[in-house]
């Protein structure tokens, strides 16, 4: 059965077509600059990638071009072979704790949550509508970044603000990257050969979050109402004293949107280093003796260690720590500093094993108190799996 995995942004549409249940990737790519000038799309088949420049009016046209490509390249003979389309949606609020089949009620709830994820939920609905129009016989599903975290207890998801804020304004911790945390947690359980585990999953990319996962269920996570909570990220501040916000708005005469932009786009590694949001550039800066890059990296690593320590206590132990996403999968330097910072718990790095990028690897020594793994994430596959299972 062919299942399409879709991640729609305001001007982009990422896609991967899977043969299920074999989990074989048939084709993948991305449409970019939709509705803008210089639009283009890429298509990768059997490891060969082509980039084609063409006008892209809207997401519907992107789907039409995709279908033409699939037929032209003999990937499908007819549209009806695509039985399911799984759409990544950032925010499911408290409505959704799992992947669901799309109907009008689901769409209206996703739309209702646009205020909580303005950059993501709106485009997701555009993607769903376009898929429905172009591939009318496929079952559409929505896979939420927040769903995996819905198992958190009230004491972990509430903020200590007036209790009514949660009820009346939906102010609470939701968490993000749930599809990724779920994927690496289930992969780790397979590696450990059991389900009754205590895991700390570290999704460290440009956006970053850490989750505490017990028996396959999330019990706590570092992102909050929005993605700007918890860890220090590429351009996001992560946790700060909430009173900094009104204070700096008054000092610099900033509007709510302006301070939001500064905390989300001009803070984090970029804000402290003044150099870049990319951990590769920070590492280069460190080697070149840039003091602010050294400081940014120290703060970044400190915060990761703090969250791992916090969740170790909350889980009352840990069976494995997992690194994933861009930095987690690739930054040998950051992983080394984090694991060395956990030595008080008896966690020990295997330096040679840690010298790896983008593959499944145990990076701790055999006598480490907790095994540490690199597990590359695969959110597209997770979306396809959920969709296939629902169908
Ligand atoms: P993601 O958001 O998961 O795509 O992660 C993107 C981030 O991964 C980039 O901004 C970099 O900071 C980081 N990254 C990617 N490759 C490397 C690498 N080889 N070494 C260090 N960091 C990397």
GROMACS .gro file of C-alpha atoms and ligand atoms in nm:
model
  414
    1UNK     CA    1   0.000   0.000   0.000
    2UNK     CA    2   0.132   0.344  -0.093
    3UNK     CA    3   0.121   0.612   0.175
    4UNK     CA    4   0.220   0.975   0.129
    5UNK     CA    5   0.373   1.165   0.418
    6UNK     CA    6   0.324   1.543   0.395
    7UNK     CA    7   0.469   1.837   0.586
    8UNK     CA    8   0.321   2.164   0.460
    9UNK     CA    9   0.467   2.504   0.547
   10UNK     CA   10   0.334   2.845   0.440
   11UNK     CA   11   0.540   2.838   0.119
   12UNK     CA   12   0.670   2.482   0.115
   13UNK     CA   13   0.550   2.124   0.090
   14UNK     CA   14   0.774   1.833   0.187
   15UNK     CA   15   0.668   1.487   0.075
   16UNK     CA   16   0.778   1.125   0.102
   17UNK     CA   17   0.595   0.837  -0.063
   18UNK     CA   18   0.632   0.503   0.117
   19UNK     CA   19   0.548   0.147   0.021
   20UNK     CA   20   0.391   0.007   0.336
   21UNK     CA   21   0.423  -0.205   0.541
   22UNK     CA   22   0.769  -0.258   0.391
   23UNK     CA   23   0.855   0.102   0.492
   24UNK     CA   24   1.036   0.152   0.163
   25UNK     CA   25   1.086   0.511   0.047
   26UNK     CA   26   0.975   0.532  -0.319
   27UNK     CA   27   1.021   0.903  -0.372
   28UNK     CA   28   1.082   1.214  -0.165
   29UNK     CA   29   1.136   1.584  -0.214
   30UNK     CA   30   1.017   1.934  -0.139
   31UNK     CA   31   0.829   2.212  -0.314
   32UNK     CA   32   0.972   2.551  -0.222
   33UNK     CA   33   0.877   2.917  -0.258
   34UNK     CA   34   0.512   2.830  -0.333
   35UNK     CA   35   0.325   3.147  -0.428
   36UNK     CA   36   0.651   3.339  -0.466
   37UNK     CA   37   0.895   3.406  -0.749
   38UNK     CA   38   1.176   3.159  -0.830
   39UNK     CA   39   0.972   2.864  -0.705
   40UNK     CA   40   1.106   2.512  -0.753
   41UNK     CA   41   1.075   2.154  -0.643
   42UNK     CA   42   1.305   1.861  -0.588
   43UNK     CA   43   1.234   1.495  -0.648
   44UNK     CA   44   1.455   1.208  -0.536
   45UNK     CA   45   1.407   0.861  -0.684
   46UNK     CA   46   1.650   0.572  -0.621
   47UNK     CA   47   1.898   0.816  -0.467
   48UNK     CA   48   1.897   1.044  -0.773
   49UNK     CA   49   1.780   1.396  -0.702
   50UNK     CA   50   1.651   1.642  -0.958
   51UNK     CA   51   1.570   2.009  -0.895
   52UNK     CA   52   1.316   2.170  -1.128
   53UNK     CA   53   1.236   2.540  -1.142
   54UNK     CA   54   0.873   2.612  -1.224
   55UNK     CA   55   0.600   2.858  -1.119
   56UNK     CA   56   0.401   2.724  -0.821
   57UNK     CA   57   0.078   2.915  -0.768
   58UNK     CA   58  -0.040   2.727  -0.460
   59UNK     CA   59  -0.022   2.397  -0.268
   60UNK     CA   60  -0.286   2.240  -0.492
   61UNK     CA   61  -0.066   2.294  -0.795
   62UNK     CA   62   0.225   2.136  -0.606
   63UNK     CA   63   0.014   1.822  -0.549
   64UNK     CA   64  -0.085   1.816  -0.918
   65UNK     CA   65   0.279   1.834  -1.024
   66UNK     CA   66   0.369   1.562  -0.773
   67UNK     CA   67   0.104   1.329  -0.915
   68UNK     CA   68   0.225   1.394  -1.270
   69UNK     CA   69   0.581   1.313  -1.163
   70UNK     CA   70   0.471   0.989  -0.993
   71UNK     CA   71   0.288   0.873  -1.305
   72UNK     CA   72   0.562   0.991  -1.544
   73UNK     CA   73   0.828   0.804  -1.346
   74UNK     CA   74   0.614   0.486  -1.326
   75UNK     CA   75   0.595   0.505  -0.945
   76UNK     CA   76   0.216   0.476  -0.964
   77UNK     CA   77  -0.013   0.391  -1.254
   78UNK     CA   78  -0.313   0.574  -1.114
   79UNK     CA   79  -0.400   0.809  -0.831
   80UNK     CA   80  -0.602   0.538  -0.657
   81UNK     CA   81  -0.285   0.352  -0.562
   82UNK     CA   82  -0.220   0.620  -0.298
   83UNK     CA   83  -0.445   0.494  -0.020
   84UNK     CA   84  -0.343   0.729   0.257
   85UNK     CA   85  -0.197   1.075   0.310
   86UNK     CA   86  -0.057   1.162   0.653
   87UNK     CA   87  -0.022   1.533   0.730
   88UNK     CA   88   0.212   1.668   0.994
   89UNK     CA   89   0.031   1.921   1.214
   90UNK     CA   90   0.219   2.117   1.479
   91UNK     CA   91  -0.053   2.178   1.735
   92UNK     CA   92  -0.332   1.946   1.840
   93UNK     CA   93  -0.397   2.130   2.168
   94UNK     CA   94  -0.573   1.915   2.427
   95UNK     CA   95  -0.806   1.776   2.161
   96UNK     CA   96  -0.578   1.514   2.011
   97UNK     CA   97  -0.366   1.253   2.185
   98UNK     CA   98  -0.313   1.044   1.873
   99UNK     CA   99  -0.322   1.047   1.494
  100UNK     CA  100  -0.675   1.073   1.356
  101UNK     CA  101  -0.854   1.047   1.023
  102UNK     CA  102  -0.945   1.388   0.883
  103UNK     CA  103  -1.307   1.504   0.880
  104UNK     CA  104  -1.458   1.852   0.894
  105UNK     CA  105  -1.467   1.850   1.275
  106UNK     CA  106  -1.093   1.769   1.288
  107UNK     CA  107  -1.017   2.047   1.041
  108UNK     CA  108  -1.215   2.302   1.239
  109UNK     CA  109  -1.028   2.206   1.559
  110UNK     CA  110  -0.692   2.239   1.380
  111UNK     CA  111  -0.807   2.581   1.257
  112UNK     CA  112  -0.919   2.680   1.605
  113UNK     CA  113  -0.563   2.612   1.726
  114UNK     CA  114  -0.402   2.842   1.465
  115UNK     CA  115  -0.360   3.107   1.737
  116UNK     CA  116  -0.127   2.870   1.926
  117UNK     CA  117   0.080   2.778   1.616
  118UNK     CA  118   0.025   3.054   1.359
  119UNK     CA  119   0.314   2.955   1.133
  120UNK     CA  120   0.223   2.587   1.121
  121UNK     CA  121  -0.144   2.495   1.169
  122UNK     CA  122  -0.275   2.729   0.895
  123UNK     CA  123  -0.044   2.587   0.624
  124UNK     CA  124  -0.125   2.232   0.740
  125UNK     CA  125  -0.494   2.293   0.668
  126UNK     CA  126  -0.400   2.437   0.327
  127UNK     CA  127  -0.206   2.114   0.261
  128UNK     CA  128  -0.500   1.894   0.367
  129UNK     CA  129  -0.746   2.085   0.147
  130UNK     CA  130  -0.509   2.061  -0.149
  131UNK     CA  131  -0.458   1.686  -0.098
  132UNK     CA  132  -0.835   1.630  -0.075
  133UNK     CA  133  -0.889   1.821  -0.399
  134UNK     CA  134  -0.617   1.648  -0.602
  135UNK     CA  135  -0.628   1.292  -0.459
  136UNK     CA  136  -0.996   1.262  -0.363
  137UNK     CA  137  -1.009   0.889  -0.287
  138UNK     CA  138  -0.722   0.875  -0.037
  139UNK     CA  139  -0.781   0.872   0.339
  140UNK     CA  140  -0.621   1.179   0.497
  141UNK     CA  141  -0.486   1.166   0.852
  142UNK     CA  142  -0.335   1.429   1.080
  143UNK     CA  143  -0.030   1.349   1.291
  144UNK     CA  144   0.027   1.599   1.572
  145UNK     CA  145   0.360   1.715   1.714
  146UNK     CA  146   0.186   1.758   2.048
  147UNK     CA  147  -0.002   1.426   2.064
  148UNK     CA  148   0.272   1.214   2.221
  149UNK     CA  149   0.295   1.458   2.514
  150UNK     CA  150  -0.074   1.439   2.602
  151UNK     CA  151   0.001   1.167   2.858
  152UNK     CA  152   0.169   1.422   3.090
  153UNK     CA  153   0.006   1.465   3.431
  154UNK     CA  154  -0.169   1.788   3.526
  155UNK     CA  155   0.108   1.874   3.770
  156UNK     CA  156   0.356   1.860   3.481
  157UNK     CA  157   0.156   2.041   3.216
  158UNK     CA  158   0.010   2.324   3.426
  159UNK     CA  159   0.190   2.651   3.487
  160UNK     CA  160   0.158   2.816   3.827
  161UNK     CA  161  -0.055   3.099   3.691
  162UNK     CA  162  -0.424   3.158   3.769
  163UNK     CA  163  -0.588   2.819   3.726
  164UNK     CA  164  -0.858   2.967   3.499
  165UNK     CA  165  -0.595   3.059   3.238
  166UNK     CA  166  -0.572   2.694   3.140
  167UNK     CA  167  -0.949   2.650   3.111
  168UNK     CA  168  -1.030   2.984   2.952
  169UNK     CA  169  -0.720   3.047   2.739
  170UNK     CA  170  -0.569   2.697   2.699
  171UNK     CA  171  -0.247   2.810   2.870
  172UNK     CA  172  -0.052   2.494   2.955
  173UNK     CA  173   0.250   2.291   2.849
  174UNK     CA  174   0.185   2.101   2.526
  175UNK     CA  175   0.536   2.013   2.407
  176UNK     CA  176   0.650   1.965   2.048
  177UNK     CA  177   0.859   1.721   1.839
  178UNK     CA  178   0.632   1.446   1.972
  179UNK     CA  179   0.655   1.237   1.655
  180UNK     CA  180   1.033   1.237   1.683
  181UNK     CA  181   1.041   1.159   2.056
  182UNK     CA  182   0.796   0.874   1.999
  183UNK     CA  183   0.997   0.734   1.708
  184UNK     CA  184   1.334   0.728   1.888
  185UNK     CA  185   1.175   0.602   2.211
  186UNK     CA  186   1.018   0.306   2.032
  187UNK     CA  187   1.346   0.242   1.847
  188UNK     CA  188   1.533   0.245   2.179
  189UNK     CA  189   1.283   0.002   2.330
  190UNK     CA  190   1.355  -0.234   2.041
  191UNK     CA  191   1.730  -0.199   2.105
  192UNK     CA  192   1.677  -0.266   2.477
  193UNK     CA  193   1.441  -0.555   2.399
  194UNK     CA  194   1.161  -0.442   2.631
  195UNK     CA  195   0.884  -0.186   2.668
  196UNK     CA  196   0.896  -0.117   3.044
  197UNK     CA  197   1.174   0.139   3.014
  198UNK     CA  198   1.269   0.481   3.147
  199UNK     CA  199   1.412   0.689   2.863
  200UNK     CA  200   1.540   1.043   2.819
  201UNK     CA  201   1.505   1.143   2.455
  202UNK     CA  202   1.704   1.448   2.342
  203UNK     CA  203   1.582   1.598   2.012
  204UNK     CA  204   1.856   1.856   1.960
  205UNK     CA  205   1.819   2.033   1.627
  206UNK     CA  206   1.775   2.397   1.539
  207UNK     CA  207   1.466   2.364   1.758
  208UNK     CA  208   1.534   2.140   2.057
  209UNK     CA  209   1.345   1.955   2.327
  210UNK     CA  210   1.399   1.676   2.578
  211UNK     CA  211   1.137   1.429   2.696
  212UNK     CA  212   1.108   1.185   2.984
  213UNK     CA  213   0.943   0.868   2.854
  214UNK     CA  214   0.824   0.591   3.085
  215UNK     CA  215   0.692   0.260   2.945
  216UNK     CA  216   0.661   0.423   2.602
  217UNK     CA  217   0.457   0.718   2.734
  218UNK     CA  218   0.572   1.077   2.774
  219UNK     CA  219   0.563   1.196   3.134
  220UNK     CA  220   0.737   1.531   3.085
  221UNK     CA  221   0.888   1.744   2.810
  222UNK     CA  222   1.084   2.067   2.794
  223UNK     CA  223   0.885   2.267   2.537
  224UNK     CA  224   0.578   2.445   2.666
  225UNK     CA  225   0.277   2.633   2.537
  226UNK     CA  226   0.497   2.723   2.242
  227UNK     CA  227   0.828   2.587   2.112
  228UNK     CA  228   1.014   2.866   2.293
  229UNK     CA  229   1.054   2.688   2.626
  230UNK     CA  230   1.313   2.462   2.782
  231UNK     CA  231   1.646   2.428   2.607
  232UNK     CA  232   1.855   2.702   2.451
  233UNK     CA  233   1.809   2.663   2.073
  234UNK     CA  234   1.957   2.801   1.752
  235UNK     CA  235   1.766   3.128   1.773
  236UNK     CA  236   1.524   3.070   2.065
  237UNK     CA  237   1.598   3.169   2.422
  238UNK     CA  238   1.428   2.868   2.584
  239UNK     CA  239   1.340   2.914   2.954
  240UNK     CA  240   1.378   3.269   3.083
  241UNK     CA  241   1.235   3.466   3.374
  242UNK     CA  242   0.888   3.563   3.244
  243UNK     CA  243   0.922   3.913   3.392
  244UNK     CA  244   1.206   3.991   3.150
  245UNK     CA  245   0.936   4.024   2.883
  246UNK     CA  246   0.739   4.322   3.022
  247UNK     CA  247   1.060   4.477   3.159
  248UNK     CA  248   1.236   4.481   2.820
  249UNK     CA  249   0.918   4.587   2.640
  250UNK     CA  250   0.916   4.898   2.859
  251UNK     CA  251   1.292   4.959   2.838
  252UNK     CA  252   1.310   4.932   2.458
  253UNK     CA  253   0.954   5.037   2.377
  254UNK     CA  254   0.889   4.704   2.206
  255UNK     CA  255   0.554   4.572   2.087
  256UNK     CA  256   0.442   4.215   2.176
  257UNK     CA  257   0.531   4.102   1.824
  258UNK     CA  258   0.874   4.264   1.840
  259UNK     CA  259   0.973   4.100   2.169
  260UNK     CA  260   0.833   3.769   2.044
  261UNK     CA  261   1.054   3.795   1.735
  262UNK     CA  262   1.363   3.875   1.944
  263UNK     CA  263   1.306   3.581   2.179
  264UNK     CA  264   1.231   3.337   1.895
  265UNK     CA  265   1.458   3.453   1.615
  266UNK     CA  266   1.742   3.655   1.765
  267UNK     CA  267   1.822   3.476   2.090
  268UNK     CA  268   1.967   3.134   2.173
  269UNK     CA  269   2.307   3.043   2.023
  270UNK     CA  270   2.275   3.335   1.781
  271UNK     CA  271   2.191   3.589   2.051
  272UNK     CA  272   2.475   3.494   2.285
  273UNK     CA  273   2.747   3.426   2.025
  274UNK     CA  274   2.654   3.711   1.791
  275UNK     CA  275   2.791   3.476   1.522
  276UNK     CA  276   2.537   3.212   1.417
  277UNK     CA  277   2.249   2.987   1.515
  278UNK     CA  278   2.425   2.688   1.360
  279UNK     CA  279   2.622   2.471   1.597
  280UNK     CA  280   2.883   2.406   1.323
  281UNK     CA  281   2.962   2.779   1.314
  282UNK     CA  282   2.973   2.791   1.694
  283UNK     CA  283   3.226   2.504   1.694
  284UNK     CA  284   3.437   2.686   1.434
  285UNK     CA  285   3.419   3.000   1.648
  286UNK     CA  286   3.534   2.804   1.952
  287UNK     CA  287   3.836   2.667   1.762
  288UNK     CA  288   3.915   3.022   1.644
  289UNK     CA  289   3.910   3.143   2.007
  290UNK     CA  290   3.586   3.343   1.993
  291UNK     CA  291   3.494   3.393   2.361
  292UNK     CA  292   3.124   3.446   2.294
  293UNK     CA  293   3.103   3.119   2.100
  294UNK     CA  294   3.270   2.946   2.396
  295UNK     CA  295   3.013   3.105   2.629
  296UNK     CA  296   2.716   3.020   2.404
  297UNK     CA  297   2.822   2.654   2.385
  298UNK     CA  298   2.873   2.635   2.764
  299UNK     CA  299   2.523   2.771   2.826
  300UNK     CA  300   2.371   2.545   2.557
  301UNK     CA  301   2.530   2.229   2.698
  302UNK     CA  302   2.455   2.329   3.060
  303UNK     CA  303   2.083   2.352   2.985
  304UNK     CA  304   2.078   2.008   2.817
  305UNK     CA  305   2.255   1.853   3.117
  306UNK     CA  306   2.014   2.027   3.356
  307UNK     CA  307   1.711   1.878   3.181
  308UNK     CA  308   1.860   1.528   3.164
  309UNK     CA  309   1.938   1.548   3.538
  310UNK     CA  310   1.586   1.674   3.613
  311UNK     CA  311   1.424   1.391   3.418
  312UNK     CA  312   1.662   1.132   3.566
  313UNK     CA  313   1.526   1.225   3.908
  314UNK     CA  314   1.166   1.238   3.788
  315UNK     CA  315   1.192   0.898   3.619
  316UNK     CA  316   1.372   0.760   3.929
  317UNK     CA  317   1.652   0.631   3.708
  318UNK     CA  318   1.708   0.588   3.338
  319UNK     CA  319   1.757   0.292   3.104
  320UNK     CA  320   1.888   0.493   2.809
  321UNK     CA  321   1.964   0.845   2.695
  322UNK     CA  322   1.903   0.908   2.326
  323UNK     CA  323   2.038   1.183   2.101
  324UNK     CA  324   1.861   1.270   1.778
  325UNK     CA  325   1.801   1.554   1.521
  326UNK     CA  326   2.062   1.774   1.351
  327UNK     CA  327   2.291   1.845   1.647
  328UNK     CA  328   2.214   1.524   1.836
  329UNK     CA  329   2.292   1.309   1.533
  330UNK     CA  330   2.592   1.503   1.406
  331UNK     CA  331   2.769   1.711   1.670
  332UNK     CA  332   3.038   1.489   1.819
  333UNK     CA  333   3.156   1.789   2.022
  334UNK     CA  334   2.818   1.869   2.184
  335UNK     CA  335   2.743   1.503   2.265
  336UNK     CA  336   3.085   1.468   2.426
  337UNK     CA  337   3.035   1.773   2.648
  338UNK     CA  338   2.685   1.664   2.752
  339UNK     CA  339   2.783   1.306   2.834
  340UNK     CA  340   3.096   1.419   3.022
  341UNK     CA  341   2.875   1.656   3.220
  342UNK     CA  342   2.675   1.354   3.341
  343UNK     CA  343   2.979   1.173   3.485
  344UNK     CA  344   2.850   1.227   3.841
  345UNK     CA  345   2.572   0.981   3.750
  346UNK     CA  346   2.829   0.728   3.628
  347UNK     CA  347   2.759   0.790   3.259
  348UNK     CA  348   3.073   0.728   3.052
  349UNK     CA  349   3.141   0.824   2.691
  350UNK     CA  350   3.312   0.585   2.449
  351UNK     CA  351   3.513   0.848   2.256
  352UNK     CA  352   3.574   0.623   1.958
  353UNK     CA  353   3.209   0.518   1.926
  354UNK     CA  354   3.103   0.882   1.961
  355UNK     CA  355   3.305   0.965   1.650
  356UNK     CA  356   3.000   0.904   1.431
  357UNK     CA  357   2.734   1.098   1.246
  358UNK     CA  358   2.379   1.022   1.138
  359UNK     CA  359   2.364   0.651   1.223
  360UNK     CA  360   2.236   0.432   1.504
  361UNK     CA  361   2.523   0.390   1.748
  362UNK     CA  362   2.579   0.323   2.117
  363UNK     CA  363   2.823   0.594   2.226
  364UNK     CA  364   2.870   0.498   2.593
  365UNK     CA  365   3.117   0.247   2.735
  366UNK     CA  366   2.997  -0.096   2.846
  367UNK     CA  367   3.050   0.001   3.211
  368UNK     CA  368   2.850   0.326   3.176
  369UNK     CA  369   2.568   0.340   3.434
  370UNK     CA  370   2.326   0.441   3.157
  371UNK     CA  371   2.368   0.346   2.789
  372UNK     CA  372   2.369   0.644   2.554
  373UNK     CA  373   2.258   0.607   2.192
  374UNK     CA  374   2.249   0.814   1.876
  375UNK     CA  375   1.928   0.727   1.689
  376UNK     CA  376   1.852   0.928   1.373
  377UNK     CA  377   1.494   1.045   1.378
  378UNK     CA  378   1.244   0.971   1.099
  379UNK     CA  379   0.928   1.173   1.143
  380UNK     CA  380   0.811   1.100   0.785
  381UNK     CA  381   0.820   0.725   0.850
  382UNK     CA  382   0.633   0.771   1.177
  383UNK     CA  383   0.360   0.965   0.993
  384UNK     CA  384   0.338   0.690   0.729
  385UNK     CA  385   0.322   0.418   0.997
  386UNK     CA  386   0.042   0.590   1.187
  387UNK     CA  387  -0.152   0.648   0.865
  388UNK     CA  388  -0.105   0.290   0.746
  389UNK     CA  389  -0.214   0.154   1.087
  390UNK     CA  390  -0.526   0.371   1.087
  391UNK     CA  391  -0.625   0.261   0.738
  392LIG     P1  392   1.750   2.014   1.247
  392LIG     O1  393   1.669   2.130   1.295
  392LIG     O2  394   1.722   1.886   1.318
  392LIG     O3  395   1.749   1.999   1.097
  392LIG     O4  396   1.903   2.050   1.284
  392LIG     C1  397   1.973   2.152   1.218
  392LIG     C2  398   2.097   2.186   1.298
  392LIG     O5  399   2.182   2.072   1.310
  392LIG     C3  400   2.187   2.290   1.230
  392LIG     O6  401   2.144   2.420   1.255
  392LIG     C4  402   2.319   2.262   1.297
  392LIG     O7  403   2.327   2.338   1.414
  392LIG     C5  404   2.315   2.115   1.334
  392LIG     N1  405   2.408   2.032   1.256
  392LIG     C6  406   2.388   1.974   1.137
  392LIG     N2  407   2.499   1.908   1.096
  392LIG     C7  408   2.593   1.924   1.193
  392LIG     C8  409   2.728   1.881   1.212
  392LIG     N3  410   2.791   1.807   1.121
  392LIG     N4  411   2.792   1.920   1.325
  392LIG     C9  412   2.730   1.996   1.417
  392LIG     N5  413   2.602   2.039   1.406
  392LIG    C10  414   2.534   2.004   1.296
   0.00000   0.00000   0.00000
